[in-house]
Amino acid sequence: MTDEFDGMYETFKALLDAFPPAEAVKRLEMLGVSPEIVQEIRERHEQQTIRIAELEEPHAVVLGNRDTWYTGPQDKDKCWPAIVDLLRGDGWPDNPAIRALDDSSTRVVSLLNHPKEKSFSTRGLVVGYVQSGKTTNFTSVMAKAADRGYKLFIVLAGIHNGLRRQTQARLVQQLVEPNPSLWSQLTGLEADFTPHENPAAYFGKSNKTHVLCVVKKNATVLRKLARWLEKAADYLQDCPALIIDDEADQATVATKSINPLILSIMQSLPRSAYVGYTASPFANLLIDPSAEDLYPRDFVVNLPKPEGHFGTEVLFGRYALDGEDPEQVDDGYDMIRTIPDDDVTCVRPETKADIEGFEPEITDTLRRAVEYFWLATAARRVRRKGNSHSTMLIHTSVNTSVHNSFKRPLQHMLERANRSLTDSTFLTRLRNLWEEETARVTAEEFGETKVTFDDLAPELPGVLQSCRIIMDNSSSEDRLDYENGPVVAIAVGGNTLSRGLTLEGLSVSYFVRSVSAYDTLLQMGRWFGFRNGYADLPRIWMTDELAEWFRHLATVETEMRRDIDIYMTEAETPLTFAVRLRTHPALRVTAAAKMRDAVTAASSYGGKRVQTHYFRTEADWLRQNMSAATNLVTSSLKNAARIEERPKEGRYIFRDVPHDVVTSFLAAYSFHEKSPENDADLIVEYIRKRIKTAGSLRRWNVAIVGNPSGDMFAFDSNVRVGLNTRARLAGGTSDPQCADIKTLMSRRDAAVDMDGDTSRLTEKGIMDRRREILPDTGLLVLYPIDKISAPSPTKKLRAPLNAEEHVIGVGLVFPEPRHGDSTVEKYISADLSGLRMEDEDYTLLVDGEDG
């Protein structure tokens, strides 16, 4: 729009303040505005009116697998655009980094309640990666929620002062400073929460600002906050609040002090959303869902892995999952160096009795680690790009006196290195170390250029002179301070360095800390994160046992995230589907107190119904699936023990088809990659295991379900059924070549091969009946779907499928195992048995389209 048009539009709005709309239009025409421009002005005003109404009243659209009121930022927003400007100033590219952050934060906000709802108490969980930008994500979520009307923002920032202060500083920089008139603060950079005299000053109707409060998960602090909010109850009825729990698995779950206080704070807020953020969600996923607690009953979301992030799998590789070719699973980069078992007792006391008077030895591996750190820092100075800080982490014990015992030998080593810079023997040793390491991990693998020893040698004196030995623990006054110029530091510490706090420019880690649980182990891995400009240089020294544990943990993470993705792609919620966590013989999943409500689970399709609802719309992909389905029908005609034809119902059933006919079809049919449960390799492997271990699934019933009133589709000259209508969700996916139909298979279709009246059976009743009469028989259902599939007029949130060819949908129903399922891996999960849920009704509509 031009400035002239904008001026006329403002004139029209001013006229509306004094006259009815019709009179305002007449007066605009009297000013000489053309009818065409008047019409454009009226249309713009109508659009703005609708947009305002949408902000005032909750509404829902479908996004992914959920209804939502929030579909993304708007032009009038202030907080989110300010963050975008800051990130651009820091060198973030608009695509893909800012776009990915925008998409992921919109996903989280879309799962919150509309702030205008009279009351709500949401509980959600966001799962990120260690050191992957979770703080930036929840800051973006807060900004977008503020732009839509959320008022109070409480951030629970870990249990240490360092992380709370770091979080407060980030939020002030990214939220408050760009829009100071929009924010009030209950906490400061140095001060945790202290009660304020007048709650009305913050929550009264005259105060339109958003209120920010960043607190530690400390009982004394939270108690003060809870009491103050109780006193402010009269002002909180109309105060939509968002509680962000950073490191949500730490101190929040199964604690006698912190957990009740968080719940108490939520009870003071009639409109509140609690969202936990963590990279190690094991404890949160095992909370008793039936208790009044913080189980993420409303949503669990995976944050996407950011580009360039070093995660567990990148560094350590992982084991192949069921159905995967082990040769196709990455082994990780050659960045892990072994600490022999004999060295461990030299750097960590063997027993508690050995702590007093413990003196660590500079073993060969520790010496190599420290010297490599100096070399890597010098090489980074030659490159002159990326993070200006360089840090080494030494983590061998949780005991502070053990940390402090490293000060003298490391300082002595540093001083000796400074004196040896002209010693040819010392320089030859450094040269050999550098050549060996740069040969094992080449710079070219990461798009970098190798720095030669001769190039970095001139930088070594400056590196050694600026290097500091820091004891960062709860008993020391030393702290890693990255705010006053470039830092070169060897940091020795424990819990203060093991969670949440970012170690800037971390290049080398020396790690022998013994741990007993997944979450502790994962959070100790401070080496995860971004290594821009030096991705080829990080190294980790640890025992082989620890490396194996991390490799196992990478496998656990992959499976866990696969389960979580089901919430976004399948008709499941955290109250109907429990995420499974693979166990380990030597490690607990989390602390024993946090697992008391967990139950044993297994990786299995047993008793499940699997269906396709994502499809590609390109012709080649669809023709391949049509060919696979045609071959399946042809083979079923030849091999079935009995064939039932019900053309008037649009049904064909081929009974007792051999399993190899089904597995051949699964190998030829392409499932969409957005459906993690529909993994053909996993399904085939599961079928083979069931056959081998229990003799089950040797025979299958193959059914075709069509729409009697649809246009005819021929699988074979003798097998013809009407095409089903399955309209896509409007805006259900950002990929134009991907269609989401949400639901393919009706409840009654899971009983298509069962005799008698099954129309009144619940889904559980159908599975119980199948266990009685078809205990070892699987069911595969084919659905021919019309490529146009125009929605009925009543389906406002649907759009035509508009595929290039007709679509073949597939449903699979697996019998529950009778003799134990065919799984090797053991898992635990939350116990959902105490929940009372209404059965979802998959009613088949008259025109053949599911709701």
Short mmCIF file of N, CA and C in Angstrom, two decimals, residues 571 573 575-576 747 762-764 835-842:
data_model
loop_
_atom_site.label_atom_id
_atom_site.label_comp_id
_atom_site.label_asym_id
_atom_site.label_seq_id
_atom_site.Cartn_x
_atom_site.Cartn_y
_atom_site.Cartn_z
N ALA A 571 -2.79 -40.13 15.86
CA ALA A 571 -3.91 -39.77 16.73
C ALA A 571 -3.63 -40.24 18.16
N THR A 573 -2.00 -38.93 22.21
CA THR A 573 -1.65 -37.86 23.13
C THR A 573 -0.81 -38.48 24.24
N LEU A 575 -1.60 -38.91 27.09
CA LEU A 575 -2.48 -39.68 27.97
C LEU A 575 -2.93 -40.99 27.35
N THR A 576 -2.63 -41.19 26.06
CA THR A 576 -3.01 -42.45 25.41
C THR A 576 -1.80 -43.25 24.96
N ARG A 747 -12.89 -47.21 13.09
CA ARG A 747 -12.82 -48.24 14.14
C ARG A 747 -13.38 -49.56 13.64
N THR A 762 -16.14 -51.10 21.28
CA THR A 762 -15.09 -50.08 21.35
C THR A 762 -13.83 -50.62 20.69
N GLU A 763 -12.86 -49.75 20.54
CA GLU A 763 -11.60 -50.21 19.95
C GLU A 763 -10.98 -51.31 20.81
N LYS A 764 -11.02 -51.11 22.12
CA LYS A 764 -10.49 -52.13 23.02
C LYS A 764 -11.30 -53.42 22.89
N LEU A 835 -5.52 -43.99 34.27
CA LEU A 835 -6.29 -42.92 33.65
C LEU A 835 -7.61 -43.45 33.13
N ARG A 836 -8.61 -42.63 33.22
CA ARG A 836 -9.93 -42.98 32.66
C ARG A 836 -10.14 -42.13 31.42
N MET A 837 -10.12 -42.78 30.28
CA MET A 837 -10.24 -42.06 29.01
C MET A 837 -11.49 -42.53 28.28
N GLU A 838 -12.16 -41.60 27.60
CA GLU A 838 -13.27 -41.97 26.75
C GLU A 838 -12.74 -42.51 25.44
N ASP A 839 -13.35 -43.56 24.93
CA ASP A 839 -12.93 -44.11 23.65
C ASP A 839 -13.21 -43.11 22.54
N GLU A 840 -12.25 -42.92 21.66
CA GLU A 840 -12.46 -42.03 20.51
C GLU A 840 -13.27 -42.78 19.48
N ASP A 841 -14.26 -42.10 18.93
CA ASP A 841 -15.17 -42.75 17.99
C ASP A 841 -14.76 -42.40 16.56
N TYR A 842 -14.27 -43.40 15.85
CA TYR A 842 -13.90 -43.21 14.45
C TYR A 842 -15.13 -43.55 13.59
#
